[in-house]
Short mmCIF file of C-alpha atoms in Angstrom, two decimals:
data_model
loop_
_atom_site.label_atom_id
_atom_site.label_comp_id
_atom_site.label_asym_id
_atom_site.label_seq_id
_atom_site.Cartn_x
_atom_site.Cartn_y
_atom_site.Cartn_z
CA MET T 1 0.07 -0.05 -0.13
CA GLY T 2 1.46 3.24 -0.94
CA LEU T 3 1.32 6.43 0.80
CA SER T 4 -1.44 7.90 -1.26
CA ALA T 5 -3.61 5.18 -0.06
CA MET T 6 -3.09 5.59 3.53
CA ALA T 7 -5.47 7.51 5.76
CA ALA T 8 -4.78 11.24 6.03
CA PRO T 9 -3.32 12.81 7.90
CA VAL T 10 -0.36 10.07 8.64
CA VAL T 11 1.10 10.23 11.89
CA ILE T 12 4.10 8.03 12.49
CA GLY T 13 6.59 7.43 15.16
CA HIS T 14 6.50 6.43 18.95
CA GLY T 15 6.16 7.60 22.29
CA THR T 16 6.85 11.45 22.56
CA PHE T 17 8.19 11.51 19.25
CA ARG T 18 5.16 11.30 16.66
CA TYR T 19 5.04 13.24 13.62
CA ARG T 20 2.44 14.23 11.16
CA VAL T 21 3.66 13.59 7.80
CA ASP T 22 3.58 16.42 4.90
CA THR T 23 4.63 15.24 1.59
CA ALA T 24 3.85 18.50 -0.36
CA TRP T 25 5.84 20.72 2.07
CA SER T 26 8.24 21.90 -0.51
CA LYS T 27 6.74 24.74 -2.67
CA ALA T 28 9.38 24.74 -5.24
CA ASP T 29 8.55 24.45 -8.99
CA PRO T 30 10.16 21.39 -10.28
CA VAL T 31 10.42 22.85 -13.96
CA LYS T 32 12.43 25.95 -12.79
CA TYR T 33 14.01 24.24 -9.43
CA PRO T 34 14.67 20.25 -10.58
CA VAL T 35 16.40 17.90 -7.96
CA ASN T 36 17.80 14.53 -8.43
CA ASP T 37 18.63 13.12 -4.84
CA CYS T 38 17.74 15.24 -2.11
CA HIS T 39 20.79 14.61 -0.01
CA GLU T 40 20.99 16.65 2.94
CA MET T 41 19.66 19.74 4.86
CA VAL T 42 20.55 22.23 7.75
CA GLN T 43 18.89 25.18 9.26
CA ALA T 44 21.06 28.33 9.48
CA PRO T 45 20.74 30.44 12.94
CA ASP T 46 18.28 33.01 11.09
CA GLY T 47 15.90 30.00 10.73
CA ARG T 48 16.24 29.29 6.82
CA LEU T 49 16.65 25.75 5.68
CA PHE T 50 19.40 24.94 3.16
CA MET T 51 18.76 21.71 1.23
CA LEU T 52 21.63 20.03 -1.17
CA THR T 53 20.74 18.09 -4.21
CA ASN T 54 23.02 17.00 -6.68
CA HIS T 55 21.66 18.24 -9.60
CA LYS T 56 23.72 20.65 -11.46
CA GLN T 57 21.09 23.52 -12.05
CA ASN T 58 20.50 24.19 -8.61
CA ASN T 59 22.94 22.59 -5.73
CA VAL T 60 21.20 24.28 -2.92
CA LEU T 61 17.54 25.43 -2.46
CA VAL T 62 16.73 27.89 0.54
CA TYR T 63 13.63 27.44 2.07
CA ASP T 64 11.54 29.00 5.25
CA VAL T 65 9.86 26.40 7.29
CA SER T 66 6.60 26.83 5.58
CA GLY T 67 8.11 25.39 2.48
CA LYS T 68 8.35 28.60 0.57
CA LEU T 69 11.54 28.73 -1.74
CA LEU T 70 13.43 31.84 -0.90
CA SER T 71 16.49 31.37 -3.19
CA ALA T 72 18.70 28.76 -5.14
CA TRP T 73 22.43 28.67 -6.08
CA THR T 74 24.76 26.37 -7.50
CA LEU T 75 28.42 25.09 -7.57
CA GLY T 76 27.85 22.83 -10.75
CA PHE T 77 28.53 19.93 -8.55
CA GLY T 78 27.15 16.68 -10.13
CA GLY T 79 28.23 14.65 -6.95
CA ALA T 80 26.69 17.08 -4.32
CA HIS T 81 26.33 15.07 -1.44
CA GLY T 82 27.50 16.44 1.96
CA LEU T 83 26.21 19.57 3.72
CA SER T 84 26.93 20.96 7.06
CA ILE T 85 26.70 24.20 8.59
CA HIS T 86 29.35 25.83 11.22
CA GLY T 87 28.10 29.31 12.01
CA GLN T 88 27.45 31.53 9.06
CA PHE T 89 29.45 28.98 6.54
CA LEU T 90 28.45 25.96 4.85
CA TYR T 91 30.76 22.76 4.09
CA LEU T 92 29.87 21.12 1.00
CA THR T 93 31.21 17.88 -0.56
CA ASP T 94 31.38 16.41 -3.86
CA THR T 95 31.50 12.98 -4.40
CA GLY T 96 32.76 12.95 -7.81
CA THR T 97 35.42 15.15 -7.90
CA GLY T 98 36.70 14.87 -4.33
CA ARG T 99 36.34 18.65 -3.84
CA VAL T 100 35.39 19.83 -0.26
CA VAL T 101 34.27 23.42 -0.10
CA LYS T 102 33.54 26.23 2.61
CA THR T 103 31.21 28.61 1.23
CA THR T 104 28.99 31.55 2.66
CA LEU T 105 25.21 31.16 2.96
CA ASP T 106 25.20 32.84 -0.69
CA GLY T 107 27.36 30.07 -2.02
CA GLU T 108 30.54 32.08 -2.46
CA ILE T 109 33.54 29.79 -1.79
CA VAL T 110 36.13 30.90 0.76
CA LEU T 111 37.85 28.02 1.32
CA GLU T 112 38.70 24.68 -0.42
CA LEU T 113 40.31 21.80 1.31
CA PRO T 114 43.16 19.99 -0.71
CA HIS T 115 42.33 16.66 -2.28
CA ALA T 116 43.59 13.68 -0.11
CA ALA T 117 46.16 12.66 -2.44
CA LYS T 118 47.70 16.40 -2.77
CA CYS T 119 48.29 16.92 0.93
CA GLY T 120 49.81 13.60 2.05
CA ALA T 121 46.82 11.87 3.43
CA TYR T 122 46.60 9.41 0.52
CA LYS T 123 48.87 8.09 -2.28
CA GLU T 124 48.09 9.15 -6.00
CA GLY T 125 45.67 6.67 -7.22
CA ASP T 126 44.05 5.87 -3.78
CA ILE T 127 40.25 6.33 -4.18
CA TYR T 128 39.01 9.48 -2.56
CA SER T 129 35.28 10.23 -2.70
CA PRO T 130 34.34 12.27 0.50
CA THR T 131 30.64 12.27 1.45
CA GLU T 132 30.46 14.45 4.41
CA THR T 133 32.34 16.98 6.92
CA ALA T 134 31.80 18.31 10.50
CA VAL T 135 33.62 21.10 12.21
CA ALA T 136 34.87 20.85 15.79
CA PRO T 137 34.47 23.75 18.10
CA ASN T 138 38.04 24.66 17.67
CA GLY T 139 37.41 24.94 13.94
CA ASP T 140 39.14 21.54 12.77
CA VAL T 141 37.18 20.10 9.79
CA TYR T 142 36.68 16.40 9.70
CA VAL T 143 36.06 14.87 6.45
CA ALA T 144 34.31 11.50 5.82
CA ASP T 145 35.70 9.61 2.82
CA GLY T 146 32.51 7.56 2.91
CA TYR T 147 32.59 6.24 -0.90
CA GLY T 148 36.28 6.15 -1.00
CA SER T 149 39.10 4.68 1.35
CA GLN T 150 37.12 4.71 4.30
CA PHE T 151 39.21 7.14 6.31
CA ILE T 152 38.09 10.06 8.28
CA LEU T 153 40.39 13.11 7.24
CA ARG T 154 41.09 16.02 9.69
CA PHE T 155 42.30 19.62 8.72
CA ASP T 156 42.68 22.51 10.71
CA ALA T 157 40.51 25.64 10.17
CA ALA T 158 42.49 27.13 7.47
CA GLY T 159 42.79 23.69 5.62
CA LYS T 160 46.00 22.37 6.59
CA TYR T 161 45.88 18.65 6.51
CA ILE T 162 46.47 16.89 10.39
CA GLY T 163 45.84 13.43 10.02
CA LYS T 164 43.43 10.65 9.53
CA PHE T 165 41.89 7.58 11.19
CA GLY T 166 39.79 4.69 10.41
CA GLY T 167 40.27 2.91 7.04
CA LYS T 168 38.20 0.12 5.13
CA SER T 169 37.22 -3.20 7.05
CA THR T 170 35.74 -6.25 5.27
CA GLN T 171 35.15 -7.94 8.56
CA PRO T 172 31.86 -7.99 10.37
CA ILE T 173 33.71 -6.80 13.52
CA ASN T 174 36.96 -4.51 13.33
CA LYS T 175 37.01 -1.81 16.13
CA GLY T 176 37.69 1.70 14.34
CA LYS T 177 37.60 0.47 10.86
CA PHE T 178 34.71 1.21 8.69
CA MET T 179 32.35 -0.38 5.94
CA GLN T 180 31.25 2.89 4.40
CA ALA T 181 32.36 5.94 6.51
CA HIS T 182 29.31 7.58 5.39
CA GLY T 183 28.38 10.53 7.84
CA VAL T 184 30.19 12.27 10.64
CA ALA T 185 29.25 14.80 13.36
CA ILE T 186 30.56 16.39 16.27
CA ASP T 187 28.74 15.21 19.36
CA THR T 188 29.28 17.57 22.31
CA ARG T 189 26.44 15.98 24.74
CA SER T 190 28.85 14.50 27.28
CA GLY T 191 30.68 17.71 27.66
CA THR T 192 33.69 16.39 25.89
CA PRO T 193 33.33 16.76 22.10
CA LEU T 194 33.48 13.39 20.25
CA VAL T 195 33.77 12.70 16.49
CA LEU T 196 30.53 10.67 15.74
CA CYS T 197 30.55 8.45 12.52
CA THR T 198 28.02 5.91 10.86
CA ALA T 199 29.41 2.91 9.49
CA ARG T 200 26.30 2.37 7.34
CA ILE T 201 26.83 -1.19 5.94
CA ARG T 202 27.32 -2.55 9.56
CA ASN T 203 24.41 -0.52 11.10
CA GLU T 204 26.60 1.37 13.58
CA PHE T 205 27.15 4.64 15.08
CA VAL T 206 30.86 5.10 16.16
CA TRP T 207 32.38 7.58 18.35
CA PHE T 208 36.06 8.50 18.45
CA THR T 209 38.09 11.15 20.34
CA LEU T 210 39.00 14.19 18.38
CA ASP T 211 42.38 12.84 17.97
CA GLY T 212 40.80 9.49 16.25
CA GLN T 213 40.69 7.01 19.46
CA HIS T 214 37.92 4.76 19.52
CA VAL T 215 35.53 5.31 22.45
CA LYS T 216 32.18 3.28 21.70
CA THR T 217 30.13 1.71 19.31
CA VAL T 218 26.23 1.44 19.19
CA TYR T 219 24.83 -1.46 16.75
CA LEU T 220 21.43 -0.70 15.20
CA PRO T 221 20.38 -3.89 13.54
CA GLY T 222 18.79 -3.47 10.31
CA ALA T 223 19.23 0.03 9.94
CA CYS T 224 21.81 1.18 7.34
CA ILE T 225 22.07 4.93 8.96
CA SER T 226 23.06 7.69 6.61
CA ARG T 227 24.47 10.52 8.86
CA PRO T 228 24.23 11.39 12.66
CA VAL T 229 22.25 14.46 13.42
CA ILE T 230 22.58 15.82 17.37
CA ALA T 231 19.56 17.89 18.27
CA GLY T 232 19.26 18.74 21.98
CA ARG T 233 19.91 15.68 23.81
CA HIS T 234 19.08 13.24 21.12
CA LEU T 235 20.37 11.71 17.95
CA TYR T 236 18.68 11.26 14.93
CA SER T 237 19.22 9.63 11.49
CA GLY T 238 17.73 8.75 8.26
CA VAL T 239 17.76 4.82 7.36
CA CYS T 240 18.44 5.04 3.80
CA PHE T 241 18.33 0.92 3.27
CA GLY T 242 16.47 -1.46 5.34
CA MET T 243 15.64 -5.16 5.53
CA PHE T 244 12.84 -7.81 5.60
CA PRO T 245 11.88 -9.98 8.41
CA ASP T 246 13.04 -13.14 6.83
CA ASP T 247 15.82 -11.47 4.42
CA TYR T 248 18.66 -9.83 6.08
CA ARG T 249 20.27 -8.30 3.24
CA MET T 250 20.09 -4.48 2.53
CA TRP T 251 17.14 -3.50 0.24
CA GLN T 252 16.19 0.14 -1.27
CA ASN T 253 12.70 1.64 -0.51
CA ARG T 254 12.59 -0.08 3.17
CA GLY T 255 13.76 3.46 4.53
CA PHE T 256 12.60 5.17 7.88
CA VAL T 257 13.76 7.63 10.58
CA THR T 258 15.46 6.50 13.96
CA ILE T 259 15.91 8.66 16.85
CA LEU T 260 18.17 7.55 20.19
CA ASP T 261 18.13 9.30 23.60
CA ASP T 262 21.35 10.21 25.32
CA GLN T 263 21.92 6.70 26.84
CA ASP T 264 21.96 5.34 23.23
CA LYS T 265 18.63 3.98 23.45
CA VAL T 266 16.23 3.89 20.39
CA VAL T 267 13.02 5.78 21.35
CA SER T 268 10.97 6.04 18.28
CA ASN T 269 11.39 4.91 14.53
CA PRO T 270 9.13 7.33 12.49
CA GLY T 271 8.10 5.07 9.31
CA GLY T 272 9.43 1.97 11.06
CA ALA T 273 8.31 -0.36 13.60
CA ALA T 274 8.63 0.57 17.51
CA PRO T 275 11.94 -0.58 18.83
CA VAL T 276 12.09 -3.65 21.15
CA TYR T 277 14.67 -4.49 23.35
CA LYS T 278 15.13 -7.88 24.65
CA ASP T 279 17.44 -8.53 27.66
CA GLY T 280 18.86 -5.28 27.13
CA ARG T 281 19.62 -5.94 23.34
CA LEU T 282 17.84 -3.87 20.63
CA GLN T 283 16.02 -6.10 18.14
CA LEU T 284 15.91 -6.31 14.31
CA MET T 285 14.31 -3.04 13.36
CA LEU T 286 12.28 -2.75 10.20
CA GLN T 287 10.01 -0.36 7.97
CA ASP T 288 6.61 -0.55 9.10
CA GLN T 289 4.79 2.00 7.13
CA PRO T 290 5.68 3.07 3.41
CA VAL T 291 5.97 6.64 4.03
CA PHE T 292 9.72 6.58 2.61
CA LYS T 293 11.79 4.96 0.25
CA ASN T 294 15.45 5.78 1.07
CA CYS T 295 16.00 8.60 3.64
CA HIS T 296 19.41 10.28 3.38
CA ASP T 297 19.29 12.89 6.02
CA VAL T 298 16.95 14.42 9.06
CA CYS T 299 17.17 18.11 9.49
CA VAL T 300 15.74 19.14 12.97
CA ASP T 301 14.33 22.47 13.32
CA THR T 302 14.12 24.97 16.23
CA ARG T 303 10.69 23.67 16.99
CA GLY T 304 11.39 19.98 16.78
CA ASP T 305 9.78 19.31 13.27
CA LEU T 306 11.80 16.96 10.90
CA TYR T 307 12.56 17.42 7.29
CA VAL T 308 13.45 14.02 5.40
CA CYS T 309 15.69 14.34 2.49
CA GLN T 310 15.70 10.95 0.41
CA TRP T 311 18.06 9.36 -2.30
CA ASN T 312 16.72 7.58 -5.40
CA SER T 313 13.17 8.20 -4.36
CA GLY T 314 11.66 9.61 -7.47
CA ARG T 315 13.40 13.05 -7.37
CA VAL T 316 10.94 14.11 -4.42
CA TYR T 317 11.47 17.23 -2.29
CA PRO T 318 11.95 16.71 1.38
CA TYR T 319 9.05 15.56 3.41
CA LYS T 320 8.21 17.50 6.49
CA LEU T 321 7.28 15.74 9.80
CA HIS T 322 5.31 18.19 12.17
CA ARG T 323 5.84 16.96 15.85
CA GLU T 324 2.46 15.99 17.31
CA ALA T 325 3.62 14.94 20.76
#
C-alpha cells in the first residue's frame, strides 16, 4: 500500500516522538528548480533551511519553514552529497570530484580543502570520494571519505591536513575501521567533544576522540544509517536501506527515521516499527509504514519538526514531519 492510499493525515513515530507527515511541504517549482537526489539539509541561525541536491542546475535550495522557496544557487557539483553548517558558513562535498569547499550562505567559496592525494593523506591512485564534513569547536574540519578509502581526514580551520583515522574493513567486527564511513558529526552532549561517525553497511554509530581514538560503538540491527544529527539530547538519522523479516540483506525502498536518546537507546522509529529491547539488546528494526523509500538525511528545526531528504526516491522534495507529541 502506497502513501497515497493511506488514511490522511498520516502520523508516524512512537512515544513522545510522533509526527504528522507532509509530503507536499516544498513549494518549489520542479520545472524551474529540479532535483535529483535530495541529499542533506541544515538550518541556519536565522531559521532558513538549506537543502542540497546533486542537480547541477541548483545544488542548494533555500526555504523557510513553511516550504516557501526563498532562493537557489549552484556550484555545478554533479556529485553534491554532504552539507554541514558551522556558524555562518556551509561545507559541501562532491563525491565525484573529491572537492570539499567552505562557502558563505550565498554560495561564495571562501576555502577549499586540498585533495587527499595532494596533501599527503593518500597516495596517488587511492580512491577519494568524500561524503560529509563536521567542524569541531576549535574549527578543525573532519571529512568522511565514505565512498572512497573509508578514512576520516582531519584538517585545521585554514585547510592544513593534520591526520586521519579509520580505514576500510571487510570484517563484520573490526573496531575503529569502517564499512562505508558515510556520515560524521561532532557530539558534545557529554561535555567532551567527540567525533561521531556512521558505519552504514554495519548499521553502527561509532564515537572517537578528536584525535581518532575509538570510544564506543552502538549497533542498530537492520538500520543502514546515513548521517548522525544531534539536536538537543537526542541523536537522529535517516535509515537509507532496510531489511525484511526473513531476508537480512540490504534492500532499497525500506527506509525510515530513527531517534536515540542520550543513553544510546532507540526511542522512536518514524516510518518504522517500534523499537524492541530484549535482555537489554535492541532487536531487528524494520520499516512499518511505506512513507519513505530511502531516507538520506534528517534536519531538526528549532521547533523539533523534522525534514527528511531522500536518495533515489523519484526526485521527491523533502517531506516535513510536524511533531505531534
